[in-house]
mmCIF file of C-alpha atoms in Angstrom:
data_model
loop_
_atom_site.group_PDB
_atom_site.id
_atom_site.type_symbol
_atom_site.label_atom_id
_atom_site.label_comp_id
_atom_site.label_asym_id
_atom_site.label_seq_id
_atom_site.Cartn_x
_atom_site.Cartn_y
_atom_site.Cartn_z
ATOM 1 C CA UNK C 8 2.425 -27.982 -20.700
ATOM 2 C CA UNK C 9 -0.032 -30.773 -20.429
ATOM 3 C CA UNK C 10 0.391 -34.083 -21.562
ATOM 4 C CA UNK C 11 -2.608 -36.375 -22.548
ATOM 5 C CA UNK C 12 -1.931 -40.283 -22.473
ATOM 6 C CA UNK C 13 -4.440 -42.123 -24.567
ATOM 7 C CA UNK C 14 -5.325 -45.720 -22.707
ATOM 8 C CA UNK C 15 -2.134 -45.867 -20.890
ATOM 9 C CA UNK C 16 -0.815 -49.066 -19.279
ATOM 10 C CA UNK C 17 2.406 -49.714 -17.484
ATOM 11 C CA UNK C 18 4.718 -50.005 -20.024
ATOM 12 C CA UNK C 19 3.328 -47.971 -22.794
ATOM 13 C CA UNK C 20 0.407 -45.264 -23.811
ATOM 14 C CA UNK C 21 -1.727 -46.231 -27.207
ATOM 15 C CA UNK C 22 -0.820 -42.540 -28.201
ATOM 16 C CA UNK C 23 0.393 -39.260 -26.393
ATOM 17 C CA UNK C 24 -0.416 -35.614 -27.303
ATOM 18 C CA UNK C 25 1.482 -32.634 -25.843
ATOM 19 C CA UNK C 26 1.933 -28.972 -27.152
ATOM 20 C CA UNK C 27 -1.199 -30.167 -29.833
ATOM 21 C CA UNK C 28 0.886 -32.704 -31.524
ATOM 22 C CA UNK C 29 -0.088 -36.635 -31.474
ATOM 23 C CA UNK C 30 2.767 -39.225 -31.494
ATOM 24 C CA UNK C 31 1.134 -42.413 -32.060
ATOM 25 C CA UNK C 32 2.607 -45.930 -33.451
ATOM 26 C CA UNK C 33 0.185 -47.940 -35.045
ATOM 27 C CA UNK C 34 0.461 -51.955 -35.945
ATOM 28 C CA UNK C 35 -1.852 -54.116 -37.903
ATOM 29 C CA UNK C 36 -4.851 -56.219 -36.506
ATOM 30 C CA UNK C 37 -5.386 -58.278 -39.121
ATOM 31 C CA UNK C 38 -2.324 -60.465 -39.250
ATOM 32 C CA UNK C 39 -2.671 -61.928 -42.279
ATOM 33 C CA UNK C 40 0.404 -62.768 -44.085
ATOM 34 C CA UNK C 41 0.079 -60.102 -46.832
ATOM 35 C CA UNK C 42 2.203 -57.214 -46.699
ATOM 36 C CA UNK C 43 -0.662 -55.002 -48.322
ATOM 37 C CA UNK C 44 -3.228 -55.883 -46.149
ATOM 38 C CA UNK C 45 -1.021 -55.510 -42.975
ATOM 39 C CA UNK C 46 -0.131 -51.931 -44.185
ATOM 40 C CA UNK C 47 -4.279 -51.107 -44.938
ATOM 41 C CA UNK C 48 -5.014 -52.759 -41.493
ATOM 42 C CA UNK C 49 -2.204 -50.384 -39.664
ATOM 43 C CA UNK C 50 -3.513 -47.300 -41.603
ATOM 44 C CA UNK C 51 -7.140 -47.944 -40.495
ATOM 45 C CA UNK C 52 -5.476 -47.528 -37.293
ATOM 46 C CA UNK C 53 -4.050 -44.851 -37.584
ATOM 47 C CA UNK C 54 -7.616 -43.330 -38.753
ATOM 48 C CA UNK C 55 -9.465 -44.160 -35.684
ATOM 49 C CA UNK C 56 -6.723 -42.877 -33.380
ATOM 50 C CA UNK C 57 -6.430 -39.641 -35.087
ATOM 51 C CA UNK C 58 -10.202 -39.179 -34.940
ATOM 52 C CA UNK C 59 -9.942 -40.251 -30.855
ATOM 53 C CA UNK C 60 -7.890 -37.271 -30.858
ATOM 54 C CA UNK C 61 -9.189 -34.915 -32.885
ATOM 55 C CA UNK C 62 -6.813 -35.169 -36.207
ATOM 56 C CA UNK C 63 -7.296 -36.873 -39.383
ATOM 57 C CA UNK C 64 -4.525 -37.971 -42.080
ATOM 58 C CA UNK C 65 -4.445 -34.765 -43.556
ATOM 59 C CA UNK C 66 -2.903 -33.842 -40.648
ATOM 60 C CA UNK C 67 -0.048 -35.766 -39.995
ATOM 61 C CA UNK C 68 3.377 -34.262 -39.837
ATOM 62 C CA UNK C 69 5.940 -37.355 -40.093
ATOM 63 C CA UNK C 70 6.067 -40.855 -40.653
ATOM 64 C CA UNK C 71 8.370 -43.561 -40.545
ATOM 65 C CA UNK C 72 7.169 -47.138 -41.796
ATOM 66 C CA UNK C 73 8.800 -49.616 -40.070
ATOM 67 C CA UNK C 74 8.769 -52.710 -43.160
ATOM 68 C CA UNK C 75 9.981 -56.604 -42.174
ATOM 69 C CA UNK C 76 10.896 -57.599 -45.686
ATOM 70 C CA UNK C 77 12.016 -54.954 -48.615
ATOM 71 C CA UNK C 78 10.683 -57.306 -51.084
ATOM 72 C CA UNK C 79 7.449 -55.766 -49.509
ATOM 73 C CA UNK C 80 7.582 -52.191 -50.664
ATOM 74 C CA UNK C 81 5.486 -52.236 -53.530
ATOM 75 C CA UNK C 82 2.944 -53.746 -51.369
ATOM 76 C CA UNK C 83 3.407 -51.049 -48.598
ATOM 77 C CA UNK C 84 3.593 -48.127 -51.276
ATOM 78 C CA UNK C 85 0.356 -49.454 -53.117
ATOM 79 C CA UNK C 86 -1.674 -49.207 -49.854
ATOM 80 C CA UNK C 87 0.122 -46.421 -48.969
ATOM 81 C CA UNK C 88 -1.130 -44.375 -52.001
ATOM 82 C CA UNK C 89 -4.293 -45.179 -51.743
ATOM 83 C CA UNK C 90 -4.901 -44.103 -48.210
ATOM 84 C CA UNK C 91 -2.647 -40.990 -47.820
ATOM 85 C CA UNK C 92 -4.462 -37.771 -48.212
ATOM 86 C CA UNK C 93 -3.545 -36.583 -51.606
ATOM 87 C CA UNK C 94 -1.746 -32.714 -51.367
ATOM 88 C CA UNK C 95 -1.266 -33.370 -47.556
ATOM 89 C CA UNK C 96 1.543 -36.322 -47.527
ATOM 90 C CA UNK C 97 3.855 -36.240 -44.307
ATOM 91 C CA UNK C 98 7.333 -36.367 -44.464
ATOM 92 C CA UNK C 99 7.996 -40.090 -44.788
ATOM 93 C CA UNK C 100 10.390 -42.135 -44.308
ATOM 94 C CA UNK C 101 10.824 -46.555 -44.380
ATOM 95 C CA UNK C 102 13.301 -48.715 -42.472
ATOM 96 C CA UNK C 103 13.782 -52.309 -42.769
ATOM 97 C CA UNK C 104 13.336 -53.624 -39.135
ATOM 98 C CA UNK C 105 12.854 -56.599 -37.444
ATOM 99 C CA UNK C 106 9.794 -56.579 -35.223
ATOM 100 C CA UNK C 107 9.590 -57.703 -32.000
ATOM 101 C CA UNK C 108 6.138 -59.933 -33.048
ATOM 102 C CA UNK C 109 6.945 -62.179 -35.828
ATOM 103 C CA UNK C 110 3.594 -61.938 -36.650
ATOM 104 C CA UNK C 111 4.102 -58.400 -37.824
ATOM 105 C CA UNK C 112 5.085 -57.559 -41.209
ATOM 106 C CA UNK C 113 4.828 -53.492 -40.799
ATOM 107 C CA UNK C 114 4.524 -51.058 -38.316
ATOM 108 C CA UNK C 115 3.836 -47.406 -38.605
ATOM 109 C CA UNK C 116 5.099 -44.320 -36.518
ATOM 110 C CA UNK C 117 3.253 -40.800 -36.272
ATOM 111 C CA UNK C 118 3.631 -37.265 -34.993
ATOM 112 C CA UNK C 119 0.533 -35.484 -36.180
ATOM 113 C CA UNK C 120 -1.271 -32.011 -35.365
ATOM 114 C CA UNK C 121 -4.165 -31.320 -34.024
ATOM 115 C CA UNK C 122 -6.768 -29.795 -35.424
ATOM 116 C CA UNK C 123 -7.637 -26.466 -34.742
#
């Protein structure tokens, strides 16, 4: 039962891998005040982390998108639809949430399988 913590800090780890399952929460690095751009940025961070953890977006099992403004749902979906692995879409839900950093318009939490 090995638990691998990627870039652990005192309060959290960037990602955690256990039983060949990756747990990761992505935030955008591009904090332009545009939900489409921030979603694309957060999705790009997911791609980077999955590559580090020997996986890719076709192995995502579950995704939860936390969106500050429900009016940004269309813009968020546009970025998601351009990015998601066609034919391998995960279970997904989107919730409206107040995020802890006021610049964030979105955060994305995923659970993914490691490639065999």
